[in-house]
Amino acid sequence: MISYLRRISHLFNKQLAKEKTFAKSIANITGQTPINLNLYKLAVCHTSAAKEDKLGVRSSNERLEYLGDAILGAVIAEFLFKKFPYKDEGFLTEIRSRIVNRESLNKLGKKIGLNKIVEFNPGRGGNTHKSLYGDALEALVGAVYLDKGFKSCRKFILTRLLQPHFDLNEIIENNLNFKSVLIEWAQKESKDIKFVIIKEVGSIHHKEFTAQVLIEDEPVSTGTGFSKKKAEQAAAEKACQIREIK
Amino acid sequence: MISYLRRISHLFNKQLAKEKTFAKSIANITGQTPINLNLYKLAVCHTSAAKEDKLGVRSSNERLEYLGDAILGAVIAEFLFKKFPYKDEGFLTEIRSRIVNRESLNKLGKKIGLNKIVEFNPGRGGNTHKSLYGDALEALVGAVYLDKGFKSCRKFILTRLLQPHFDLNEIIENNLNFKSVLIEWAQKESKDIKFVIIKEVGSIHHKEFTAQVLIEDEPVSTGTGFSKKKAEQAAAEKACQIREIK
């Protein structure tokens, strides 16, 4: 009986030590003491490592990732909105997508050490998943939001993710010009490409233009804007998406 | 001199009455007393009605729309996350996009009376803009967020927009099946369509599948999922986007 109790106590202490280490890791990453540790455990659990609960439900970080993605987008949107009071929404959207994208989040996830705590099962497709750490990072944002509320989560995003790991000046200078991307692609692929203004609405001083992209004389996309250049950029961006040109 | 002062005073009073009426409209719509009225004035100002300020900058609701869109997405994401604890992220994403989309927001914008206060210039493309009121609604969300903070903005979204105007049961029952949408389209257009599983990764009990959609034997899109059905749905959804099929 005593040896049985001793074994139970040993297992319990071992589990406790493990939890403490995990809580410390989370505190190191987020800068905040976690309250509901289960949320964070879920955040670092990839689908491939999901275990069934008593109800037969397999829980992984995918739902938290969905939530965290939305919170992250909102916090970065507000940050850029306030940082650049004279930039238009096209600029803000573009800069946000350069910060928050699969590749950059995956890199960042590794950088902040998620690769040390994310659980996955290589045999179940876990290690072939390209954005394992980016997804876990979004899930972590979701966990912090649920555990500590919006303000604390925003603080985590801004002071632990954005400010230390992104050089905004560099991001902005690395200017993406969709029209030139498209033209380069067309030259490489020996395709004929045209940009045509197909519609103009409004008075002389404030017209809205609609541009169309034609590849091999086939209309691919249209875009609108309050200048010909903006309309062409919008159309070119869509064409790049549709034809999956990067 | 006296008549000049009287005129000034008259103009001042008129402007004051106008501001009061506007503040009341905003309070009626949001359920909250506005503090910084300029934010709301900006929110209801379409690009076509934008005036130049002293610095020569033309301000309209586009930046606020960008911010509001992100906040709205986050609040709806959280609402659905908590409302449906056993639904996966695919379900949550789908339901959110049925609530927050151009068409539904535009309708909602009109319903809550934004058509009475949005400023636009028909001569400058204002009335040709399809989502005038939906954009203004997103901008209004942005304004409430900046004026009153996250909690108040969430309250506005949930109690004034979501709960009174959306029937979640109806939205969920109106099940969108992208594969069947695509098959219907193909039949109508007499196109040959195929769904092929092109990749399987993982162990027997937990495989990740990649499905491909072929239209007239031309690969159009791929999608992945932890079941063949999910992978096909993901691929079908992408194909619908690429070919602009609704």
mmCIF file of N, CA and C in Angstrom, chain A residues 39 46-49 53 55 57-59 62-67 69-71 73-82 84-89 92-93 96 122-125 128-129 145-146 150 154 199 201-203 205-208 220 226 238 241-242 244, chain B residues 46-50 53 55 57-59 62-67 69-71 73-82 84-89 92-93 96 122-125 128-129 145-146 150 154 201-203 205-208 220-221 226 238 241-242 244:
data_model
loop_
_atom_site.group_PDB
_atom_site.id
_atom_site.type_symbol
_atom_site.label_atom_id
_atom_site.label_comp_id
_atom_site.label_asym_id
_atom_site.label_seq_id
_atom_site.Cartn_x
_atom_site.Cartn_y
_atom_site.Cartn_z
ATOM 1 N N LEU A 39 -5.413 25.961 -21.961
ATOM 2 C CA LEU A 39 -5.531 26.689 -23.225
ATOM 3 C C LEU A 39 -4.220 26.653 -23.997
ATOM 4 N N HIS A 46 -0.645 20.124 -32.271
ATOM 5 C CA HIS A 46 -1.007 20.003 -33.691
ATOM 6 C C HIS A 46 -2.016 18.857 -33.880
ATOM 7 N N THR A 47 -2.833 18.977 -34.915
ATOM 8 C CA THR A 47 -3.850 17.946 -35.192
ATOM 9 C C THR A 47 -3.276 16.534 -35.166
ATOM 10 N N SER A 48 -2.048 16.402 -35.657
ATOM 11 C CA SER A 48 -1.452 15.066 -35.745
ATOM 12 C C SER A 48 -1.214 14.451 -34.366
ATOM 13 N N ALA A 49 -1.163 15.303 -33.340
ATOM 14 C CA ALA A 49 -0.916 14.796 -31.978
ATOM 15 C C ALA A 49 -2.169 14.836 -31.113
ATOM 16 N N ASP A 53 -10.829 12.947 -26.266
ATOM 17 C CA ASP A 53 -11.260 13.131 -24.879
ATOM 18 C C ASP A 53 -12.363 12.115 -24.547
ATOM 19 N N LEU A 55 -15.460 12.315 -24.465
ATOM 20 C CA LEU A 55 -16.619 12.356 -25.367
ATOM 21 C C LEU A 55 -16.262 11.877 -26.775
ATOM 22 N N VAL A 57 -14.076 13.370 -28.645
ATOM 23 C CA VAL A 57 -13.730 14.523 -29.489
ATOM 24 C C VAL A 57 -12.208 14.690 -29.513
ATOM 25 N N ARG A 58 -11.676 14.840 -30.710
ATOM 26 C CA ARG A 58 -10.246 15.037 -30.876
ATOM 27 C C ARG A 58 -9.978 16.540 -30.907
ATOM 28 N N SER A 59 -9.313 17.078 -29.882
ATOM 29 C CA SER A 59 -9.060 18.520 -29.859
ATOM 30 C C SER A 59 -7.618 18.826 -30.224
ATOM 31 N N GLU A 62 -6.417 23.822 -33.923
ATOM 32 C CA GLU A 62 -6.989 24.448 -35.123
ATOM 33 C C GLU A 62 -8.047 25.511 -34.827
ATOM 34 N N ARG A 63 -8.877 25.254 -33.827
ATOM 35 C CA ARG A 63 -9.893 26.247 -33.487
ATOM 36 C C ARG A 63 -9.244 27.503 -32.893
ATOM 37 N N LEU A 64 -8.260 27.293 -32.033
ATOM 38 C CA LEU A 64 -7.555 28.440 -31.444
ATOM 39 C C LEU A 64 -6.804 29.231 -32.510
ATOM 40 N N GLU A 65 -6.322 28.515 -33.511
ATOM 41 C CA GLU A 65 -5.602 29.159 -34.617
ATOM 42 C C GLU A 65 -6.549 30.100 -35.373
ATOM 43 N N TYR A 66 -7.771 29.619 -35.604
ATOM 44 C CA TYR A 66 -8.805 30.437 -36.271
ATOM 45 C C TYR A 66 -9.069 31.713 -35.475
ATOM 46 N N LEU A 67 -9.184 31.573 -34.158
ATOM 47 C CA LEU A 67 -9.446 32.736 -33.306
ATOM 48 C C LEU A 67 -8.244 33.678 -33.276
ATOM 49 N N ASP A 69 -5.798 34.020 -35.374
ATOM 50 C CA ASP A 69 -5.598 34.672 -36.675
ATOM 51 C C ASP A 69 -6.408 35.959 -36.746
ATOM 52 N N ALA A 70 -7.665 35.904 -36.298
ATOM 53 C CA ALA A 70 -8.542 37.080 -36.350
ATOM 54 C C ALA A 70 -8.080 38.167 -35.388
ATOM 55 N N ILE A 71 -7.669 37.771 -34.186
ATOM 56 C CA ILE A 71 -7.206 38.747 -33.184
ATOM 57 C C ILE A 71 -5.899 39.402 -33.647
ATOM 58 N N GLY A 73 -4.845 39.769 -36.683
ATOM 59 C CA GLY A 73 -5.154 40.675 -37.791
ATOM 60 C C GLY A 73 -5.684 42.009 -37.286
ATOM 61 N N ALA A 74 -6.549 41.956 -36.282
ATOM 62 C CA ALA A 74 -7.146 43.186 -35.765
ATOM 63 C C ALA A 74 -6.108 44.050 -35.048
ATOM 64 N N VAL A 75 -5.256 43.405 -34.262
ATOM 65 C CA VAL A 75 -4.247 44.166 -33.503
ATOM 66 C C VAL A 75 -3.230 44.818 -34.447
ATOM 67 N N ILE A 76 -2.782 44.061 -35.442
ATOM 68 C CA ILE A 76 -1.823 44.634 -36.399
ATOM 69 C C ILE A 76 -2.502 45.741 -37.217
ATOM 70 N N ALA A 77 -3.768 45.532 -37.564
ATOM 71 C CA ALA A 77 -4.508 46.557 -38.309
ATOM 72 C C ALA A 77 -4.533 47.866 -37.525
ATOM 73 N N GLU A 78 -4.857 47.781 -36.251
ATOM 74 C CA GLU A 78 -4.918 48.988 -35.423
ATOM 75 C C GLU A 78 -3.537 49.640 -35.276
ATOM 76 N N PHE A 79 -2.537 48.805 -35.070
ATOM 77 C CA PHE A 79 -1.174 49.327 -34.915
ATOM 78 C C PHE A 79 -0.764 50.142 -36.150
ATOM 79 N N LEU A 80 -0.989 49.568 -37.325
ATOM 80 C CA LEU A 80 -0.590 50.249 -38.560
ATOM 81 C C LEU A 80 -1.455 51.488 -38.819
ATOM 82 N N PHE A 81 -2.746 51.356 -38.507
ATOM 83 C CA PHE A 81 -3.672 52.485 -38.665
ATOM 84 C C PHE A 81 -3.164 53.701 -37.891
ATOM 85 N N LYS A 82 -2.727 53.471 -36.664
ATOM 86 C CA LYS A 82 -2.277 54.581 -35.823
ATOM 87 C C LYS A 82 -0.860 55.037 -36.169
ATOM 88 N N PHE A 84 0.578 54.994 -39.134
ATOM 89 C CA PHE A 84 0.646 55.688 -40.420
ATOM 90 C C PHE A 84 -0.648 56.455 -40.704
ATOM 91 N N PRO A 85 -0.822 57.608 -40.013
ATOM 92 C CA PRO A 85 -2.103 58.323 -40.139
ATOM 93 C C PRO A 85 -2.375 58.872 -41.539
ATOM 94 N N TYR A 86 -1.359 58.988 -42.360
ATOM 95 C CA TYR A 86 -1.602 59.545 -43.694
ATOM 96 C C TYR A 86 -1.475 58.537 -44.829
ATOM 97 N N LYS A 87 -1.426 57.254 -44.470
ATOM 98 C CA LYS A 87 -1.325 56.243 -45.530
ATOM 99 C C LYS A 87 -2.707 55.665 -45.814
ATOM 100 N N ASP A 88 -2.956 55.319 -47.066
ATOM 101 C CA ASP A 88 -4.285 54.815 -47.402
ATOM 102 C C ASP A 88 -4.431 53.334 -47.059
ATOM 103 N N GLU A 89 -5.675 52.850 -47.169
ATOM 104 C CA GLU A 89 -5.987 51.493 -46.720
ATOM 105 C C GLU A 89 -5.278 50.430 -47.563
ATOM 106 N N LEU A 92 -1.916 50.056 -45.936
ATOM 107 C CA LEU A 92 -2.053 49.381 -44.636
ATOM 108 C C LEU A 92 -2.307 47.880 -44.819
ATOM 109 N N THR A 93 -3.183 47.553 -45.775
ATOM 110 C CA THR A 93 -3.504 46.146 -46.040
ATOM 111 C C THR A 93 -2.258 45.392 -46.516
ATOM 112 N N ARG A 96 0.284 44.954 -43.710
ATOM 113 C CA ARG A 96 -0.168 43.922 -42.773
ATOM 114 C C ARG A 96 0.070 42.529 -43.339
ATOM 115 N N PRO A 122 4.928 12.843 -36.195
ATOM 116 C CA PRO A 122 5.466 12.774 -37.561
ATOM 117 C C PRO A 122 4.767 11.696 -38.388
ATOM 118 N N GLY A 123 4.376 10.613 -37.723
ATOM 119 C CA GLY A 123 3.724 9.514 -38.431
ATOM 120 C C GLY A 123 2.342 9.873 -38.929
ATOM 121 N N ARG A 124 1.775 10.940 -38.359
ATOM 122 C CA ARG A 124 0.430 11.335 -38.768
ATOM 123 C C ARG A 124 0.441 12.644 -39.558
ATOM 124 N N GLY A 125 1.515 12.854 -40.286
ATOM 125 C CA GLY A 125 1.578 14.025 -41.168
ATOM 126 C C GLY A 125 2.025 15.292 -40.466
ATOM 127 N N THR A 128 5.183 17.074 -41.984
ATOM 128 C CA THR A 128 5.114 17.513 -43.384
ATOM 129 C C THR A 128 4.307 18.800 -43.479
ATOM 130 N N HIS A 129 3.713 19.177 -42.378
ATOM 131 C CA HIS A 129 2.876 20.367 -42.374
ATOM 132 C C HIS A 129 3.762 21.609 -42.419
ATOM 133 N N TYR A 145 -5.509 35.489 -25.695
ATOM 134 C CA TYR A 145 -6.731 36.300 -25.735
ATOM 135 C C TYR A 145 -7.792 35.739 -24.780
ATOM 136 N N LEU A 146 -8.020 34.432 -24.861
ATOM 137 C CA LEU A 146 -9.042 33.818 -24.009
ATOM 138 C C LEU A 146 -8.628 33.829 -22.541
ATOM 139 N N PHE A 150 -8.335 41.022 -24.181
ATOM 140 C CA PHE A 150 -7.864 41.727 -25.368
ATOM 141 C C PHE A 150 -6.628 42.574 -25.111
ATOM 142 N N ARG A 154 -3.097 42.103 -26.847
ATOM 143 C CA ARG A 154 -2.502 43.132 -27.714
ATOM 144 C C ARG A 154 -1.081 43.443 -27.266
ATOM 145 N N LYS A 199 -12.957 51.516 -68.094
ATOM 146 C CA LYS A 199 -14.078 52.320 -67.610
ATOM 147 C C LYS A 199 -13.563 53.512 -66.828
ATOM 148 N N VAL A 201 -15.377 56.582 -64.399
ATOM 149 C CA VAL A 201 -16.620 57.132 -63.847
ATOM 150 C C VAL A 201 -16.285 58.361 -63.019
ATOM 151 N N GLY A 202 -17.124 59.393 -63.093
ATOM 152 C CA GLY A 202 -16.937 60.560 -62.226
ATOM 153 C C GLY A 202 -16.526 61.804 -62.990
ATOM 154 N N SER A 203 -16.317 62.895 -62.244
ATOM 155 C CA SER A 203 -15.969 64.185 -62.861
ATOM 156 C C SER A 203 -14.477 64.233 -63.179
ATOM 157 N N HIS A 205 -12.030 65.954 -62.021
ATOM 158 C CA HIS A 205 -11.067 66.017 -60.921
ATOM 159 C C HIS A 205 -11.088 64.796 -60.006
ATOM 160 N N HIS A 206 -12.077 63.957 -60.178
ATOM 161 C CA HIS A 206 -12.152 62.828 -59.250
ATOM 162 C C HIS A 206 -12.768 61.623 -59.930
ATOM 163 N N LYS A 207 -11.995 61.021 -60.803
ATOM 164 C CA LYS A 207 -12.504 59.874 -61.551
ATOM 165 C C LYS A 207 -12.139 58.557 -60.882
ATOM 166 N N GLU A 208 -13.032 57.584 -61.053
ATOM 167 C CA GLU A 208 -12.695 56.226 -60.644
ATOM 168 C C GLU A 208 -12.445 55.408 -61.913
ATOM 169 N N VAL A 220 -8.313 38.538 -67.797
ATOM 170 C CA VAL A 220 -8.025 37.714 -66.619
ATOM 171 C C VAL A 220 -8.626 38.324 -65.351
ATOM 172 N N PHE A 226 -8.848 55.177 -57.761
ATOM 173 C CA PHE A 226 -9.061 56.578 -58.106
ATOM 174 C C PHE A 226 -7.894 57.168 -58.910
ATOM 175 N N LYS A 238 -4.902 41.050 -58.577
ATOM 176 C CA LYS A 238 -5.883 39.968 -58.751
ATOM 177 C C LYS A 238 -5.395 38.927 -59.752
ATOM 178 N N GLN A 241 -3.010 36.630 -58.203
ATOM 179 C CA GLN A 241 -3.693 35.647 -57.355
ATOM 180 C C GLN A 241 -4.312 34.543 -58.204
ATOM 181 N N ILE A 242 -5.050 34.955 -59.226
ATOM 182 C CA ILE A 242 -5.788 33.994 -60.060
ATOM 183 C C ILE A 242 -4.828 33.016 -60.744
ATOM 184 N N GLU A 244 -1.861 32.420 -59.775
ATOM 185 C CA GLU A 244 -0.899 31.966 -58.757
ATOM 186 C C GLU A 244 0.550 32.337 -59.094
ATOM 187 N N HIS B 46 -18.017 58.823 -47.757
ATOM 188 C CA HIS B 46 -17.479 58.021 -48.847
ATOM 189 C C HIS B 46 -16.410 58.812 -49.617
ATOM 190 N N THR B 47 -15.479 58.086 -50.212
ATOM 191 C CA THR B 47 -14.390 58.736 -50.959
ATOM 192 C C THR B 47 -14.900 59.801 -51.919
ATOM 193 N N SER B 48 -16.039 59.536 -52.532
ATOM 194 C CA SER B 48 -16.561 60.469 -53.540
ATOM 195 C C SER B 48 -16.933 61.817 -52.927
ATOM 196 N N ALA B 49 -17.137 61.849 -51.595
ATOM 197 C CA ALA B 49 -17.524 63.089 -50.928
ATOM 198 C C ALA B 49 -16.388 63.671 -50.095
ATOM 199 N N ALA B 50 -15.195 63.073 -50.205
ATOM 200 C CA ALA B 50 -14.063 63.510 -49.379
ATOM 201 C C ALA B 50 -13.643 64.931 -49.728
ATOM 202 N N ASP B 53 -8.289 68.607 -46.595
ATOM 203 C CA ASP B 53 -8.048 69.389 -45.376
ATOM 204 C C ASP B 53 -6.951 70.423 -45.642
ATOM 205 N N LEU B 55 -3.894 70.459 -45.077
ATOM 206 C CA LEU B 55 -2.634 69.904 -45.588
ATOM 207 C C LEU B 55 -2.797 69.347 -47.007
ATOM 208 N N VAL B 57 -4.813 66.904 -47.712
ATOM 209 C CA VAL B 57 -5.106 65.472 -47.650
ATOM 210 C C VAL B 57 -6.622 65.268 -47.746
ATOM 211 N N ARG B 58 -7.017 64.366 -48.616
ATOM 212 C CA ARG B 58 -8.422 64.037 -48.779
ATOM 213 C C ARG B 58 -8.746 62.854 -47.882
ATOM 214 N N SER B 59 -9.559 63.081 -46.845
ATOM 215 C CA SER B 59 -9.874 61.984 -45.930
ATOM 216 C C SER B 59 -11.277 61.447 -46.187
ATOM 217 N N GLU B 62 -12.262 55.202 -45.898
ATOM 218 C CA GLU B 62 -11.584 53.970 -46.324
ATOM 219 C C GLU B 62 -10.619 53.390 -45.293
ATOM 220 N N ARG B 63 -9.916 54.268 -44.608
ATOM 221 C CA ARG B 63 -8.986 53.779 -43.581
ATOM 222 C C ARG B 63 -9.753 53.175 -42.393
ATOM 223 N N LEU B 64 -10.823 53.856 -41.997
ATOM 224 C CA LEU B 64 -11.645 53.330 -40.900
ATOM 225 C C LEU B 64 -12.293 52.003 -41.292
ATOM 226 N N GLU B 65 -12.622 51.873 -42.562
ATOM 227 C CA GLU B 65 -13.229 50.636 -43.061
ATOM 228 C C GLU B 65 -12.242 49.467 -42.912
ATOM 229 N N TYR B 66 -10.986 49.755 -43.247
ATOM 230 C CA TYR B 66 -9.920 48.750 -43.097
ATOM 231 C C TYR B 66 -9.804 48.296 -41.638
ATOM 232 N N LEU B 67 -9.828 49.267 -40.732
ATOM 233 C CA LEU B 67 -9.727 48.945 -39.309
ATOM 234 C C LEU B 67 -10.970 48.201 -38.827
ATOM 235 N N ASP B 69 -13.164 46.461 -40.467
ATOM 236 C CA ASP B 69 -13.233 45.118 -41.049
ATOM 237 C C ASP B 69 -12.485 44.114 -40.165
ATOM 238 N N ALA B 70 -11.289 44.520 -39.720
ATOM 239 C CA ALA B 70 -10.463 43.629 -38.887
ATOM 240 C C ALA B 70 -11.100 43.405 -37.515
ATOM 241 N N ILE B 71 -11.619 44.456 -36.925
ATOM 242 C CA ILE B 71 -12.239 44.342 -35.594
ATOM 243 C C ILE B 71 -13.503 43.483 -35.684
ATOM 244 N N GLY B 73 -14.214 41.201 -37.849
ATOM 245 C CA GLY B 73 -13.813 39.807 -38.061
ATOM 246 C C GLY B 73 -13.416 39.133 -36.757
ATOM 247 N N ALA B 74 -12.661 39.861 -35.930
ATOM 248 C CA ALA B 74 -12.181 39.288 -34.668
ATOM 249 C C ALA B 74 -13.342 39.047 -33.701
ATOM 250 N N VAL B 75 -14.249 40.002 -33.628
ATOM 251 C CA VAL B 75 -15.372 39.871 -32.682
ATOM 252 C C VAL B 75 -16.296 38.721 -33.100
ATOM 253 N N ILE B 76 -16.591 38.631 -34.384
ATOM 254 C CA ILE B 76 -17.453 37.539 -34.856
ATOM 255 C C ILE B 76 -16.737 36.195 -34.671
ATOM 256 N N ALA B 77 -15.434 36.188 -34.916
ATOM 257 C CA ALA B 77 -14.651 34.959 -34.728
ATOM 258 C C ALA B 77 -14.782 34.471 -33.281
ATOM 259 N N GLU B 78 -14.597 35.377 -32.339
ATOM 260 C CA GLU B 78 -14.689 35.001 -30.925
ATOM 261 C C GLU B 78 -16.096 34.528 -30.565
ATOM 262 N N PHE B 79 -17.095 35.247 -31.069
ATOM 263 C CA PHE B 79 -18.487 34.889 -30.781
ATOM 264 C C PHE B 79 -18.783 33.456 -31.235
ATOM 265 N N LEU B 80 -18.401 33.144 -32.461
ATOM 266 C CA LEU B 80 -18.679 31.806 -33.000
ATOM 267 C C LEU B 80 -17.846 30.743 -32.283
ATOM 268 N N PHE B 81 -16.590 31.086 -31.981
ATOM 269 C CA PHE B 81 -15.704 30.172 -31.260
ATOM 270 C C PHE B 81 -16.348 29.727 -29.949
ATOM 271 N N LYS B 82 -16.926 30.676 -29.232
ATOM 272 C CA LYS B 82 -17.525 30.358 -27.935
ATOM 273 C C LYS B 82 -18.907 29.724 -28.079
ATOM 274 N N PHE B 84 -19.964 27.768 -30.500
ATOM 275 C CA PHE B 84 -19.905 26.403 -31.035
ATOM 276 C C PHE B 84 -18.630 25.693 -30.590
ATOM 277 N N PRO B 85 -18.594 25.257 -29.313
ATOM 278 C CA PRO B 85 -17.337 24.704 -28.783
ATOM 279 C C PRO B 85 -16.910 23.388 -29.444
ATOM 280 N N TYR B 86 -17.828 22.722 -30.116
ATOM 281 C CA TYR B 86 -17.441 21.442 -30.728
ATOM 282 C C TYR B 86 -17.395 21.483 -32.248
ATOM 283 N N LYS B 87 -17.444 22.683 -32.817
ATOM 284 C CA LYS B 87 -17.368 22.769 -34.271
ATOM 285 C C LYS B 87 -15.935 23.085 -34.696
ATOM 286 N N ASP B 88 -15.526 22.552 -35.846
ATOM 287 C CA ASP B 88 -14.137 22.783 -36.264
ATOM 288 C C ASP B 88 -13.981 24.152 -36.937
ATOM 289 N N GLU B 89 -12.697 24.494 -37.175
ATOM 290 C CA GLU B 89 -12.395 25.832 -37.674
ATOM 291 C C GLU B 89 -12.943 26.056 -39.085
ATOM 292 N N LEU B 92 -16.453 27.248 -38.509
ATOM 293 C CA LEU B 92 -16.447 28.603 -37.960
ATOM 294 C C LEU B 92 -16.108 29.638 -39.032
ATOM 295 N N THR B 93 -15.109 29.314 -39.860
ATOM 296 C CA THR B 93 -14.700 30.226 -40.926
ATOM 297 C C THR B 93 -15.839 30.427 -41.919
ATOM 298 N N ARG B 96 -18.673 32.473 -40.392
ATOM 299 C CA ARG B 96 -18.280 33.879 -40.302
ATOM 300 C C ARG B 96 -18.390 34.568 -41.660
ATOM 301 N N PRO B 122 -22.709 61.582 -56.097
ATOM 302 C CA PRO B 122 -23.071 60.734 -57.237
ATOM 303 C C PRO B 122 -22.219 61.059 -58.471
ATOM 304 N N GLY B 123 -21.861 62.321 -58.614
ATOM 305 C CA GLY B 123 -21.071 62.740 -59.770
ATOM 306 C C GLY B 123 -19.658 62.194 -59.733
ATOM 307 N N ARG B 124 -19.218 61.774 -58.545
ATOM 308 C CA ARG B 124 -17.838 61.274 -58.425
ATOM 309 C C ARG B 124 -17.825 59.768 -58.174
ATOM 310 N N GLY B 125 -18.791 59.091 -58.742
ATOM 311 C CA GLY B 125 -18.790 57.624 -58.647
ATOM 312 C C GLY B 125 -19.406 57.105 -57.367
ATOM 313 N N THR B 128 -22.413 54.599 -57.789
ATOM 314 C CA THR B 128 -22.157 53.388 -58.559
ATOM 315 C C THR B 128 -21.425 52.364 -57.676
ATOM 316 N N HIS B 129 -21.014 52.822 -56.519
ATOM 317 C CA HIS B 129 -20.245 51.948 -55.635
ATOM 318 C C HIS B 129 -21.188 50.932 -54.988
ATOM 319 N N TYR B 145 -14.680 51.585 -32.276
ATOM 320 C CA TYR B 145 -13.500 50.999 -31.627
ATOM 321 C C TYR B 145 -12.536 52.091 -31.142
ATOM 322 N N LEU B 146 -12.242 53.046 -32.018
ATOM 323 C CA LEU B 146 -11.297 54.105 -31.648
ATOM 324 C C LEU B 146 -11.887 55.024 -30.584
ATOM 325 N N PHE B 150 -12.300 48.481 -27.189
ATOM 326 C CA PHE B 150 -12.645 47.153 -27.695
ATOM 327 C C PHE B 150 -13.936 46.614 -27.105
ATOM 328 N N ARG B 154 -17.230 45.689 -29.158
ATOM 329 C CA ARG B 154 -17.741 44.326 -29.204
ATOM 330 C C ARG B 154 -19.222 44.299 -28.833
ATOM 331 N N VAL B 201 -0.816 11.486 -47.041
ATOM 332 C CA VAL B 201 0.333 11.507 -46.134
ATOM 333 C C VAL B 201 -0.108 11.051 -44.757
ATOM 334 N N GLY B 202 0.716 10.269 -44.084
ATOM 335 C CA GLY B 202 0.408 9.891 -42.702
ATOM 336 C C GLY B 202 0.083 8.411 -42.549
ATOM 337 N N SER B 203 -0.234 8.039 -41.310
ATOM 338 C CA SER B 203 -0.525 6.643 -41.011
ATOM 339 C C SER B 203 -1.961 6.288 -41.388
ATOM 340 N N HIS B 205 -4.560 5.485 -39.691
ATOM 341 C CA HIS B 205 -5.662 6.062 -38.923
ATOM 342 C C HIS B 205 -5.748 7.579 -38.978
ATOM 343 N N HIS B 206 -4.736 8.195 -39.538
ATOM 344 C CA HIS B 206 -4.781 9.650 -39.525
ATOM 345 C C HIS B 206 -4.046 10.217 -40.737
ATOM 346 N N LYS B 207 -4.709 10.093 -41.879
ATOM 347 C CA LYS B 207 -4.082 10.548 -43.111
ATOM 348 C C LYS B 207 -4.496 11.962 -43.472
ATOM 349 N N GLU B 208 -3.570 12.683 -44.113
ATOM 350 C CA GLU B 208 -3.936 13.966 -44.697
ATOM 351 C C GLU B 208 -3.995 13.779 -46.208
ATOM 352 N N VAL B 220 -7.132 22.861 -61.873
ATOM 353 C CA VAL B 220 -7.559 24.214 -61.516
ATOM 354 C C VAL B 220 -7.128 24.578 -60.090
ATOM 355 N N SER B 221 -7.266 23.619 -59.187
ATOM 356 C CA SER B 221 -6.947 23.930 -57.789
ATOM 357 C C SER B 221 -6.683 22.638 -57.019
ATOM 358 N N PHE B 226 -8.093 16.349 -43.552
ATOM 359 C CA PHE B 226 -7.854 15.067 -42.901
ATOM 360 C C PHE B 226 -8.921 14.022 -43.263
ATOM 361 N N LYS B 238 -11.696 26.492 -53.554
ATOM 362 C CA LYS B 238 -10.684 27.282 -54.273
ATOM 363 C C LYS B 238 -11.033 27.427 -55.754
ATOM 364 N N GLN B 241 -13.537 30.008 -56.262
ATOM 365 C CA GLN B 241 -12.947 31.352 -56.174
ATOM 366 C C GLN B 241 -12.214 31.711 -57.461
ATOM 367 N N ILE B 242 -11.360 30.796 -57.908
ATOM 368 C CA ILE B 242 -10.521 31.065 -59.078
ATOM 369 C C ILE B 242 -11.382 31.335 -60.313
ATOM 370 N N GLU B 244 -14.431 32.205 -60.269
ATOM 371 C CA GLU B 244 -15.505 33.141 -59.879
ATOM 372 C C GLU B 244 -16.899 32.537 -60.051
#
